[in-house]
C-alpha cells in the first residue's frame, strides 16, 4: 500500500520500549499512507521487563523475553536503524545518532527507558552491572552463570521490589544449577522495600529469610571492586556479580534536548506530548505531569493506543486523545521459584497459581510479537491467466543478490557474445570484470547493482558499494574510479534530497576507504530503491577465475548464509530458540565489511580467485573449476556459516534464487542431502573471496585473515579434471 503513494513525512520512534513496540505493531495493522516510519534502537532485540525475573531464575530462555525488532519493523513497514540516539536538534528537526549521520523527523517519539547504573560509584563501570537496560544485564548474567562457580557471591544494590525480586531469582537459579551461593541485598535506606505496604513487606522479608539472603540496610557502598563491594564503614562484601537496581535514572542526553524534564525524565501532558508538540514520550523515560506514577511497564503498555492515535493526529492535523493512567495496578512479584505474590490496594495473595497466571499474562503479551497477522495484499482481478495466480502464490522475490537472474538463463544470454574482437580487450564474458589494456597499464571494469532489502538507504549504499568493489578486488586490482546508478523510490522533495545525500555519503566513505574516487553517476525515480556502481581498477597482476592447480587449497574468507537470512527476514520467519533479528544484524555487518584487505593478502599468492555472490559458493567454485579444467573436494563441516543460517535452512527457508542455483550445479556436484549442502546454493550479497592458493601457504594465509577479523577457513582441495565437485 505504501508503494502506491510517495513518502512525504517522517515519523521517528526513538527507542524500542514497550510502548513503541505496540505502536509499531498497530502501525503495521493500519499504516498511514505517505509516512516513513523509522525505529532507532541500538540492538536488534528489546527485552520485555515482565519476564526478566523469570529469566534470571532460569524459567525462561533469553529468546522468550526478547521482542525481535527486526521482524517487528518488517511487519510495520518501518526502517530500522541499529544505533543509539544521543541528542535531538529541535530547530533542524533531527535525531542525532552516536554512530552515523542524523535523521530527520516531522514527528518523533521517545521511549528509551531508564538506567539503574551507578556511574558516580568508583569501580562500578568496570565491575558492576546495571539491571537497566535489561538486555545487557540478561546477557552478562548468562555469562556469569556459565562460569559455574561452586561458591558464587552476588550483591544486589537497591532493596526495592525490583531488587528483592532479582535477589530471589538469582538465589533460585544458582541453587538450581548445583552451586552454594551467597546473595546479599544492600540499601542505604534504613529499611527494605520503602513505600511497600507493611503486609506485603512482611511477606517478602519472610521470603528473603527463607532463601537465606543476607539483608544490610542503612549502609553506603563507596566502591565496587572485581571481587567485592566496599562499604563506607570499611566492610568488604565478597561479590562475583554486583548488580545495581538502585533507582530510576533518566538517560543523560535527554537533558541536552532543551525539552522540559523532571528528575531527568521528559515531562509530558495528557496527549503524551513534551514541551515541543512535535515530540512525544512514553514509558519509563517520560514523567506524566498530569498524573505522576511510579516507573512500571504497565503504564507504557496502557499508553500505547493513545500514543499511536496521537502520532497519527500530529502527522495529519487531527484531534489529540488524553491518556489517563489507572491509579493503581496489580503488582505480581516473582518469588524466585515458580511462585508469585500479588498486591493491589492492600489486598495480597500468593502461591504457584499466581505465578502461572503471571506466566499466562506475560506469554500473551509476547505472543503479539511472534506470529503477526497476514495483511491482505492487492486483490487479483477475476479474469487473469492461471500462471499469474500461481506466480502470485509463490514466495516474494528476494532482494540483494537473491534478485539476480538465474545462472542458467544468464549463461544462455551470454553464449552469443563470443570472444572479444579488440586487441585491447583482454578478457570476455565469464570473469568477474572485463580486463582492458590501456596504454601500458591493465585496467579492470565491472558493474553491479542491488535491489534494496532494507529501507535504510545509508546501510544499503554501504553494502552495495562493498558488493560492487568485490569484483575488482577479486581480480587482484586496486579500485580506481566509481560511478553510481541510483533509483530512488517516490519521495517528497526534502526526503529525496536527504536520501540521495545519505547514499552518496555512505558509498563515498566506502570508496575513499578503498583508495578510489566516487566521480558521479546517474539518478532516476522508480518503484523501489535500487543501487548500483560501475567500478574501474588498476592491476599489476590480474588474478582470474582460471588458473587453479591440482593440489591447491581452497580458502574462503567470509561465512555464507546471507541469502537465507534475508529471505527469512522478508518472510517474518520465526524459528524456535533463535532470534532472527540478531542473525540479521550479524549478516548486515558481514555484508558491509569490505574484502579489500583480504584481497591484498591473497592476490599475490592466489593461482585463481573470485568473489562468492549471487550464484552461491557451489556455483562460483564450479565457475573457477570450469575455467581451470579442474575438480575439487569440499569439506562441508569447515565451511563457515553465519549464525542462524543453518537453523533457517533446516526450517525450510531459502532465497527465491536458490532453486535456480541448485539446478545449475546439481548435475556436476556429488553431495549428500541436508541443510548445509542447501547453503552451498545460497546467493550471497557482499560475500567473501574464494581463492585457490598453494597448499603449503594456506595455513599462514588463513591465520593472517583471522587476525584481520575474517572467519576464514581452508574449505577444500583442488584436484585434476574433469570438472566436478565432490562434497563430503
XYZ file of C-alpha atoms in Angstrom:
728
model
C 0.000 0.000 0.000
C 2.855 2.358 0.858
C 4.325 1.816 -2.614
C 1.233 3.433 -4.206
C 1.926 6.815 -2.579
C 5.079 8.929 -2.333
C 6.632 9.145 1.124
C 6.373 12.758 2.299
C 6.547 12.730 6.128
C 8.916 11.185 8.661
C 7.812 9.602 11.927
C 10.771 8.555 14.093
C 10.367 6.240 17.086
C 13.458 6.666 19.246
C 13.883 3.501 21.308
C 12.352 0.054 21.217
C 10.459 0.152 24.520
C 7.109 -1.499 25.167
C 5.030 1.487 24.063
C 6.899 1.837 20.768
C 6.772 -1.905 20.103
C 2.992 -1.803 20.426
C 2.749 1.373 18.327
C 4.775 -0.302 15.552
C 2.515 -3.341 15.635
C -0.579 -1.140 15.427
C 1.005 0.768 12.553
C 1.549 -2.468 10.650
C -2.158 -3.224 11.041
C -3.213 0.251 9.903
C -0.426 2.298 8.264
C -0.823 5.918 7.251
C -0.025 6.427 3.548
C 2.830 8.794 2.794
C 4.589 8.340 6.145
C 8.022 6.763 6.516
C 8.371 5.196 9.949
C 11.836 4.814 11.437
C 12.666 2.857 14.589
C 16.015 3.710 16.224
C 17.422 1.260 18.738
C 20.984 0.158 19.499
C 20.097 -3.545 19.463
C 18.014 -5.680 17.097
C 16.024 -7.068 20.028
C 14.407 -5.409 23.058
C 13.662 -7.145 26.367
C 10.221 -7.414 27.939
C 10.560 -6.412 31.600
C 7.797 -8.662 32.908
C 9.727 -11.860 32.183
C 13.165 -10.703 33.322
C 12.989 -12.170 36.877
C 11.808 -15.470 35.375
C 14.767 -15.464 33.003
C 17.243 -14.690 35.794
C 15.708 -17.551 37.789
C 16.116 -19.903 34.822
C 12.432 -20.374 33.957
C 12.653 -18.704 30.537
C 15.352 -18.839 27.882
C 16.675 -15.484 26.736
C 14.740 -15.532 23.454
C 11.436 -15.889 25.348
C 11.665 -12.344 26.730
C 13.108 -10.569 23.687
C 10.976 -8.643 21.197
C 12.543 -9.074 17.762
C 12.602 -5.507 16.443
C 13.782 -6.645 13.005
C 10.683 -8.775 12.460
C 8.518 -6.063 14.005
C 9.957 -3.392 11.711
C 9.356 -5.588 8.661
C 5.713 -6.087 9.694
C 5.279 -2.362 10.335
C 6.925 -1.416 7.037
C 9.441 0.590 9.072
C 13.079 1.458 8.608
C 15.114 0.028 11.494
C 18.364 1.809 12.344
C 20.602 -0.012 14.812
C 22.199 2.910 16.578
C 21.919 4.864 19.812
C 20.249 8.278 19.960
C 22.412 10.863 21.725
C 20.506 14.065 21.051
C 17.677 15.903 19.309
C 18.239 19.057 17.263
C 14.786 20.582 17.616
C 15.455 23.542 15.336
C 16.560 21.389 12.409
C 14.187 18.540 13.337
C 16.982 15.960 13.533
C 17.597 12.966 15.791
C 21.340 12.839 16.458
C 22.838 9.340 16.469
C 26.025 8.010 18.000
C 27.455 6.077 15.071
C 26.121 7.684 11.897
C 24.650 10.878 10.498
C 21.461 12.382 11.987
C 17.999 11.531 10.666
C 15.185 13.992 10.063
C 11.724 13.868 11.595
C 8.430 15.659 11.245
C 7.058 13.934 14.344
C 9.148 11.971 16.856
C 8.519 9.900 19.957
C 10.988 8.882 22.658
C 10.761 5.572 24.536
C 14.337 4.822 25.583
C 13.754 3.530 29.096
C 15.911 4.372 32.070
C 19.176 3.281 33.607
C 19.925 1.879 37.049
C 23.690 2.126 36.944
C 25.803 3.965 39.500
C 28.266 5.939 37.370
C 29.374 8.039 40.340
C 30.349 4.933 42.367
C 34.081 4.214 41.893
C 34.679 0.885 40.145
C 31.062 0.284 39.171
C 31.603 0.952 35.462
C 34.368 -1.666 35.358
C 32.975 -4.292 37.722
C 29.239 -3.660 38.189
C 26.129 -4.496 36.180
C 23.032 -2.303 35.903
C 19.645 -4.023 35.918
C 18.515 -1.487 33.313
C 18.971 -1.508 30.382
C 17.773 -5.078 30.700
C 19.375 -6.561 27.594
C 22.956 -6.129 28.767
C 22.080 -7.440 32.246
C 20.483 -10.614 30.844
C 23.494 -11.292 28.634
C 26.055 -10.728 31.383
C 24.059 -12.824 33.839
C 24.071 -15.796 31.466
C 27.834 -15.437 31.040
C 28.227 -15.392 34.834
C 26.058 -18.475 35.321
C 28.042 -20.286 32.618
C 31.175 -19.949 34.786
C 29.568 -22.487 37.151
C 31.282 -21.239 40.297
C 30.835 -23.545 43.270
C 30.555 -20.669 45.789
C 29.175 -17.773 43.713
C 28.655 -14.465 45.511
C 26.065 -11.955 44.319
C 25.492 -8.468 45.736
C 22.322 -6.576 44.792
C 22.445 -2.830 45.474
C 18.924 -1.478 45.969
C 16.345 -3.133 48.203
C 13.147 -2.055 46.500
C 10.704 -4.527 44.963
C 12.920 -4.959 41.891
C 15.995 -5.664 43.986
C 14.122 -8.215 46.132
C 12.732 -9.954 43.021
C 16.145 -10.236 41.389
C 17.885 -11.325 44.591
C 15.348 -14.171 44.986
C 15.646 -15.056 41.298
C 19.451 -15.116 41.486
C 19.454 -17.371 44.537
C 16.987 -19.780 42.905
C 18.957 -20.036 39.660
C 22.306 -20.623 41.313
C 20.873 -23.208 43.736
C 19.140 -24.965 40.852
C 22.419 -25.250 38.991
C 24.052 -27.003 41.940
C 26.032 -24.091 43.398
C 26.139 -22.943 47.012
C 25.515 -19.237 46.536
C 25.737 -16.279 48.854
C 23.366 -13.441 47.919
C 23.435 -10.115 49.755
C 20.898 -7.306 49.370
C 22.080 -3.856 50.473
C 20.494 -0.390 50.617
C 21.436 2.979 52.029
C 17.856 3.428 53.329
C 17.171 2.343 56.912
C 14.685 -0.325 55.812
C 13.872 -2.702 52.983
C 11.070 -2.110 50.468
C 10.350 1.572 51.108
C 6.831 2.582 50.143
C 5.553 -1.006 50.107
C 2.531 -1.804 52.320
C 3.509 -3.395 55.631
C 1.799 -6.708 54.928
C 3.500 -7.125 51.585
C 6.812 -6.076 53.093
C 6.497 -8.675 55.841
C 5.738 -11.428 53.323
C 8.709 -10.522 51.110
C 11.031 -10.259 54.117
C 9.959 -13.773 55.111
C 10.809 -14.987 51.588
C 14.257 -13.402 51.807
C 14.877 -15.033 55.163
C 13.723 -18.430 53.922
C 16.042 -18.139 50.923
C 18.937 -17.247 53.266
C 19.550 -13.937 51.512
C 21.508 -11.521 53.718
C 19.967 -8.047 54.034
C 22.011 -4.991 55.003
C 20.241 -1.641 55.312
C 21.496 1.784 56.285
C 24.828 1.076 54.593
C 26.608 3.123 51.939
C 28.622 1.453 49.160
C 31.705 3.544 48.356
C 33.454 1.353 45.765
C 32.958 -1.739 43.633
C 35.971 -3.970 43.132
C 36.454 -7.027 40.971
C 35.563 -9.344 43.829
C 33.882 -7.142 46.458
C 31.661 -4.197 47.316
C 33.298 -1.804 49.792
C 31.057 -0.019 52.337
C 31.601 3.342 53.978
C 32.443 1.694 57.314
C 35.286 -0.252 55.645
C 33.414 -3.548 55.441
C 34.064 -5.574 52.245
C 31.271 -7.816 50.980
C 32.610 -10.505 48.660
C 30.983 -10.347 45.247
C 31.497 -12.115 41.937
C 28.473 -10.376 40.376
C 27.470 -6.905 41.562
C 24.054 -5.713 40.385
C 22.539 -2.259 40.789
C 18.769 -1.862 40.998
C 19.222 1.396 42.846
C 16.683 3.661 41.308
C 15.469 5.049 38.026
C 17.816 7.388 36.195
C 16.840 9.252 33.068
C 19.252 8.974 30.180
C 21.690 11.868 30.350
C 21.301 13.058 26.757
C 17.634 13.945 27.317
C 18.646 16.984 29.378
C 20.528 18.390 26.393
C 17.476 18.399 24.133
C 16.075 21.563 25.680
C 12.840 19.724 26.412
C 11.311 20.195 29.842
C 12.307 17.427 32.259
C 11.512 16.271 35.788
C 14.354 14.423 37.552
C 15.872 13.610 34.171
C 12.617 12.321 32.638
C 10.791 14.067 29.796
C 7.732 15.910 31.067
C 4.600 15.035 29.082
C 0.975 16.072 29.316
C -2.234 14.076 28.771
C -1.545 13.834 24.999
C 1.945 12.416 25.757
C 3.470 15.446 24.035
C 6.580 17.003 25.526
C 7.181 20.740 25.733
C 7.747 20.534 21.962
C 4.413 19.437 20.434
C 6.191 17.568 17.607
C 7.974 15.327 20.118
C 6.179 12.718 22.246
C 7.481 10.464 25.006
C 6.253 7.311 26.722
C 7.451 4.566 29.022
C 9.920 4.948 31.860
C 11.738 7.896 30.248
C 8.561 10.015 30.478
C 7.096 11.786 33.516
C 3.315 12.110 33.451
C 2.962 15.676 34.692
C -0.813 15.476 34.867
C -0.845 12.128 36.691
C 2.538 11.131 38.177
C 3.009 7.368 38.507
C 5.866 5.064 39.502
C 8.016 3.610 36.725
C 6.239 0.443 35.639
C 5.801 -1.285 32.305
C 2.042 -1.490 32.738
C 1.728 2.258 32.142
C 3.761 2.077 28.926
C 1.527 -0.717 27.647
C -1.649 1.172 28.519
C -0.311 4.368 26.929
C 0.455 2.732 23.580
C -3.004 3.044 21.933
C -3.224 6.718 22.898
C 0.316 7.327 21.647
C -0.403 5.597 18.328
C -3.552 7.669 17.778
C -1.861 10.929 18.720
C 1.157 10.357 16.483
C -1.214 9.993 13.544
C -3.118 13.062 14.694
C 0.115 15.065 14.838
C 1.013 13.984 11.304
C -2.436 14.604 9.845
C -3.613 17.557 11.938
C -6.223 15.577 13.865
C -7.576 15.782 17.396
C -5.487 14.505 20.303
C -6.645 11.899 22.806
C -5.830 12.088 26.516
C -4.037 9.344 28.454
C -5.455 8.798 31.940
C -3.466 6.061 33.726
C -5.155 3.948 36.360
C -4.384 4.949 39.940
C -3.184 1.527 40.979
C -2.387 -1.759 39.253
C -1.967 -5.388 40.159
C 1.657 -5.962 41.140
C 2.781 -9.539 40.551
C 6.136 -10.106 42.265
C 8.120 -13.234 41.361
C 9.494 -15.110 44.351
C 12.345 -16.906 42.616
C 10.766 -20.321 42.280
C 7.523 -20.767 40.331
C 5.520 -18.738 42.825
C 4.410 -15.124 42.861
C 2.970 -12.578 45.264
C 0.124 -10.317 44.213
C -0.523 -6.935 45.766
C -3.103 -4.287 44.881
C -4.630 -1.668 47.138
C -3.542 -3.602 50.208
C -5.040 -6.915 49.088
C -2.466 -9.741 48.957
C -2.330 -13.294 47.719
C 0.452 -15.650 46.756
C 1.424 -19.061 45.528
C 2.083 -21.197 42.466
C -1.263 -20.403 40.857
C -0.361 -16.714 40.798
C 2.941 -17.447 39.041
C 1.056 -19.473 36.428
C -1.370 -16.565 35.997
C 1.529 -14.140 35.631
C 3.158 -16.515 33.151
C -0.011 -16.537 31.015
C -0.197 -12.732 31.074
C 3.444 -12.395 30.042
C 3.245 -15.010 27.303
C 0.077 -13.420 25.942
C 1.894 -10.105 25.639
C 4.896 -11.657 23.903
C 2.642 -13.628 21.542
C 1.716 -10.332 19.895
C 5.300 -10.157 18.578
C 5.630 -13.766 17.486
C 3.041 -14.580 14.840
C 1.971 -11.445 13.020
C -1.374 -11.401 11.209
C -1.207 -11.782 7.433
C -2.177 -8.437 5.953
C -4.075 -8.702 2.659
C -2.303 -7.560 -0.478
C -3.890 -6.144 -3.631
C -6.623 -8.463 -4.899
C -6.229 -10.010 -8.349
C -8.959 -9.282 -10.885
C -11.381 -12.132 -11.517
C -10.103 -12.799 -15.033
C -6.325 -13.385 -15.095
C -4.121 -16.133 -16.563
C -3.736 -19.205 -14.364
C 0.045 -18.697 -14.469
C -0.390 -15.305 -12.815
C -2.343 -16.858 -9.952
C 0.431 -19.418 -9.458
C 3.081 -16.692 -9.535
C 1.136 -14.586 -7.025
C 1.045 -17.545 -4.623
C 4.818 -18.028 -4.709
C 7.183 -16.647 -2.102
C 8.005 -12.998 -2.925
C 11.107 -12.241 -4.953
C 14.155 -11.745 -2.778
C 16.316 -8.629 -2.940
C 20.071 -8.155 -2.966
C 21.830 -10.872 -4.962
C 18.767 -13.049 -4.426
C 17.050 -10.965 -7.131
C 19.558 -11.925 -9.818
C 18.582 -13.734 -12.984
C 19.306 -17.452 -12.542
C 22.652 -18.798 -13.798
C 21.016 -20.947 -16.487
C 19.202 -18.056 -18.134
C 22.247 -15.819 -17.826
C 24.552 -18.415 -19.447
C 22.176 -18.759 -22.373
C 22.048 -14.994 -22.843
C 25.841 -14.625 -22.760
C 26.534 -17.575 -25.065
C 26.126 -15.458 -28.176
C 28.538 -12.713 -27.164
C 31.656 -14.636 -28.077
C 35.323 -13.780 -27.582
C 36.474 -10.154 -27.633
C 37.331 -8.797 -31.078
C 39.529 -5.915 -29.971
C 43.145 -6.421 -29.102
C 42.911 -4.100 -26.111
C 40.047 -6.098 -24.566
C 41.933 -8.865 -22.806
C 39.013 -10.872 -21.379
C 35.450 -11.581 -22.403
C 32.304 -12.688 -20.571
C 32.728 -15.070 -17.674
C 35.221 -13.417 -15.363
C 34.441 -11.058 -12.507
C 35.403 -7.960 -14.520
C 36.456 -7.014 -18.029
C 40.218 -6.653 -18.434
C 41.422 -3.851 -20.711
C 44.830 -2.791 -21.954
C 45.034 0.990 -21.534
C 48.381 2.307 -22.697
C 50.953 0.428 -20.699
C 48.535 -0.352 -17.852
C 45.948 -3.040 -17.246
C 42.535 -1.816 -16.184
C 39.533 -3.836 -14.967
C 35.937 -2.635 -15.326
C 32.822 -4.054 -13.666
C 29.282 -3.030 -12.788
C 26.785 -4.343 -10.270
C 23.527 -3.240 -8.701
C 21.258 -4.458 -5.924
C 17.532 -4.284 -5.321
C 17.263 -2.914 -1.779
C 16.455 -5.370 1.001
C 16.305 -2.681 3.693
C 14.696 0.782 3.600
C 17.789 2.130 5.365
C 19.386 3.798 2.332
C 22.635 4.526 4.163
C 23.173 0.889 5.156
C 22.083 -0.277 1.706
C 24.523 2.085 -0.011
C 27.459 0.810 2.001
C 26.612 -2.808 1.250
C 26.018 -2.138 -2.463
C 29.342 -0.320 -2.764
C 31.230 -3.103 -0.975
C 29.480 -5.639 -3.193
C 30.394 -3.859 -6.446
C 34.008 -3.310 -5.396
C 34.277 -7.037 -4.694
C 34.662 -7.874 -8.405
C 37.666 -5.554 -8.702
C 39.280 -6.862 -5.525
C 38.636 -10.457 -6.638
C 40.846 -9.877 -9.682
C 43.695 -8.521 -7.600
C 43.145 -4.941 -8.783
C 43.102 -1.692 -6.837
C 39.841 0.299 -7.190
C 40.277 3.486 -9.193
C 37.008 5.291 -10.036
C 33.367 4.621 -9.232
C 30.119 5.777 -10.853
C 26.795 5.425 -9.019
C 23.467 4.408 -10.534
C 20.638 5.255 -8.148
C 16.928 4.523 -8.484
C 15.063 6.295 -5.691
C 11.541 5.408 -4.606
C 8.878 8.113 -4.834
C 9.609 10.657 -2.108
C 8.797 14.198 -1.138
C 11.388 16.735 -2.226
C 13.087 17.085 1.167
C 13.181 13.320 1.742
C 14.513 12.762 -1.780
C 17.419 15.143 -1.187
C 18.120 13.567 2.190
C 18.111 10.003 0.878
C 20.359 10.830 -2.064
C 22.786 12.596 0.280
C 22.815 9.578 2.608
C 23.545 7.233 -0.302
C 26.391 9.298 -1.697
C 27.902 9.912 1.734
C 27.851 6.218 2.719
C 29.054 4.958 -0.666
C 31.677 7.684 -0.844
C 33.102 6.620 2.526
C 33.497 3.023 1.297
C 35.041 4.145 -1.984
C 37.522 6.508 -0.320
C 38.466 3.827 2.185
C 39.272 1.612 -0.822
C 41.572 4.291 -2.215
C 39.268 5.198 -5.127
C 37.126 8.185 -6.092
C 33.350 8.414 -6.447
C 33.204 10.605 -9.555
C 29.494 10.855 -10.368
C 26.714 8.731 -11.746
C 23.064 8.784 -12.722
C 19.818 9.031 -10.746
C 16.193 8.345 -11.536
C 12.924 7.671 -9.701
C 11.280 4.261 -9.828
C 9.144 1.815 -7.931
C 11.725 0.951 -5.264
C 15.225 1.730 -4.058
C 17.897 0.144 -6.287
C 21.598 0.957 -6.042
C 24.375 0.138 -8.469
C 28.005 1.057 -9.050
C 30.351 0.843 -12.007
C 33.950 0.415 -10.882
C 37.300 0.612 -12.606
C 40.534 -0.672 -11.130
C 44.221 -0.945 -11.972
C 46.075 -4.230 -11.745
C 49.738 -5.125 -11.802
C 48.796 -8.788 -11.996
C 45.277 -9.901 -12.864
C 44.029 -12.864 -10.855
C 41.361 -14.596 -12.943
C 38.981 -17.460 -12.199
C 41.073 -19.763 -14.354
C 44.453 -20.867 -13.043
C 43.622 -23.154 -10.122
C 46.043 -26.112 -9.989
C 45.618 -29.654 -8.657
C 46.846 -29.695 -5.084
C 45.827 -26.078 -4.377
C 43.951 -25.346 -1.163
C 40.630 -23.508 -1.391
C 40.381 -20.576 1.046
C 37.058 -18.840 1.800
C 37.227 -15.526 3.647
C 33.617 -14.909 4.773
C 30.824 -17.029 6.198
C 27.904 -17.894 3.895
C 24.171 -17.621 4.582
C 23.161 -14.040 3.758
C 20.558 -15.158 1.200
C 18.600 -17.412 3.539
C 18.748 -14.823 6.346
C 17.459 -12.027 4.102
C 14.708 -14.289 2.741
C 13.649 -15.274 6.249
C 13.618 -11.665 7.449
C 11.481 -10.682 4.465
C 9.122 -13.554 5.279
C 8.879 -12.763 9.033
C 10.320 -16.176 9.862
C 10.072 -17.438 13.406
C 12.316 -20.343 14.369
C 12.259 -21.762 17.926
C 15.249 -20.895 20.114
C 16.573 -18.354 17.628
C 16.402 -14.573 17.369
C 16.104 -13.763 13.666
C 16.867 -10.098 14.334
C 20.254 -10.896 15.846
C 21.136 -13.158 12.910
C 20.050 -10.383 10.524
C 22.223 -7.808 12.314
C 25.286 -10.064 12.067
C 24.572 -10.688 8.371
C 24.192 -6.947 7.708
C 27.562 -6.289 9.347
C 29.196 -9.083 7.343
C 27.808 -7.764 4.043
C 29.079 -4.256 4.832
C 32.636 -5.429 5.531
C 34.945 -4.807 2.543
C 37.122 -7.666 1.260
C 39.847 -5.298 0.066
C 42.306 -6.117 2.888
C 41.729 -9.846 2.348
C 42.281 -9.426 -1.395
C 45.554 -7.580 -0.822
C 46.759 -10.531 1.251
C 45.569 -13.287 -1.108
C 46.137 -11.821 -4.570
C 49.959 -12.046 -4.605
C 49.793 -15.772 -3.901
C 46.489 -16.949 -5.410
C 46.518 -19.013 -8.600
C 42.814 -18.210 -9.093
C 40.297 -16.094 -7.198
C 36.670 -14.988 -7.358
C 34.106 -13.444 -5.039
C 31.173 -15.515 -3.826
C 27.971 -13.683 -4.720
C 24.629 -14.448 -6.361
C 25.275 -17.974 -7.654
C 26.341 -19.239 -4.236
C 29.533 -20.929 -3.089
C 28.971 -24.037 -5.236
C 28.148 -22.023 -8.347
C 31.160 -19.734 -8.112
C 33.505 -22.595 -7.208
C 32.339 -24.543 -10.264
C 32.937 -21.453 -12.420
C 36.522 -21.448 -11.131
C 36.908 -25.180 -11.758
C 35.470 -24.915 -15.260
C 37.835 -22.066 -16.153
C 40.753 -24.074 -14.723
C 39.807 -27.534 -16.041
C 39.955 -28.992 -12.539
C 37.823 -30.783 -9.958
C 37.590 -30.145 -6.222
C 36.681 -31.779 -2.933
C 34.833 -29.621 -0.406
C 34.869 -30.286 3.359
C 31.326 -29.289 4.250
C 31.829 -29.146 8.006
C 34.523 -26.477 7.864
C 32.664 -24.081 5.545
C 31.970 -21.032 7.761
C 28.254 -20.300 8.146
C 26.630 -17.157 9.538
C 24.793 -17.547 12.882
C 21.185 -18.606 12.294
C 21.629 -19.577 8.630
C 21.756 -23.312 9.319
C 18.689 -23.210 11.573
C 16.748 -21.297 8.913
C 17.794 -23.736 6.202
C 16.711 -26.642 8.428
C 13.331 -24.922 8.825
C 12.915 -24.838 5.038
C 13.736 -21.191 4.362
C 15.667 -20.279 1.233
C 16.172 -17.452 -1.227
C 13.951 -17.217 -4.296
C 17.121 -17.706 -6.395
C 18.282 -20.866 -4.600
C 16.338 -23.319 -6.801
C 17.865 -21.901 -9.998
C 21.318 -22.013 -8.392
C 20.853 -25.679 -7.472
C 19.670 -26.559 -10.972
C 22.863 -25.052 -12.396
C 25.222 -27.101 -10.189
C 23.453 -30.330 -9.183
C 24.486 -32.231 -12.300
C 28.173 -31.518 -11.608
C 28.119 -31.879 -7.840
C 28.198 -35.044 -5.750
C 26.837 -34.198 -2.304
C 24.642 -35.608 0.458
C 21.276 -34.066 1.226
C 20.845 -31.660 4.106
C 20.695 -28.005 5.129
C 24.469 -27.466 4.973
C 24.520 -28.593 1.367
C 21.472 -26.411 0.657
C 23.502 -23.389 1.797
C 26.049 -24.042 -0.955
C 23.424 -22.714 -3.401
C 22.525 -19.747 -1.184
C 23.053 -16.432 -3.043
C 25.473 -14.176 -1.212
C 25.387 -10.396 -1.127
C 28.696 -8.750 -0.234
C 30.159 -12.231 0.000
C 33.733 -13.272 0.657
C 36.600 -14.218 -1.591
C 37.281 -17.764 -2.745
C 40.940 -18.330 -3.625
C 42.968 -21.282 -4.871
C 46.349 -20.966 -3.186
C 49.408 -23.189 -2.808
C 48.604 -25.755 -0.131
C 51.787 -25.024 1.816
C 50.778 -21.356 2.192
C 47.131 -21.898 3.089
C 47.547 -22.193 6.850
C 49.562 -18.992 7.197
C 47.147 -17.093 4.957
C 44.127 -18.235 6.968
C 45.857 -17.259 10.225
C 46.539 -13.782 8.828
C 42.950 -13.441 7.614
C 41.618 -14.398 11.029
C 43.832 -11.779 12.639
C 42.018 -9.293 10.364
C 38.717 -10.463 11.856
C 37.613 -12.682 8.967
C 36.196 -16.154 9.756
C 38.408 -17.620 7.013
C 38.932 -21.333 6.515
C 40.526 -23.858 4.178
C 37.344 -25.459 2.843
C 38.725 -27.948 0.325
C 41.312 -29.014 -2.210
C 41.626 -28.707 -5.997
C 42.055 -31.954 -7.943
C 42.651 -32.929 -11.561
C 39.949 -32.738 -14.230
C 37.325 -33.404 -15.431
C 35.278 -30.611 -13.860
C 33.339 -31.926 -10.875
C 32.679 -31.009 -7.249
C 32.590 -33.632 -4.509
C 31.184 -32.535 -1.154
C 31.800 -34.546 1.977
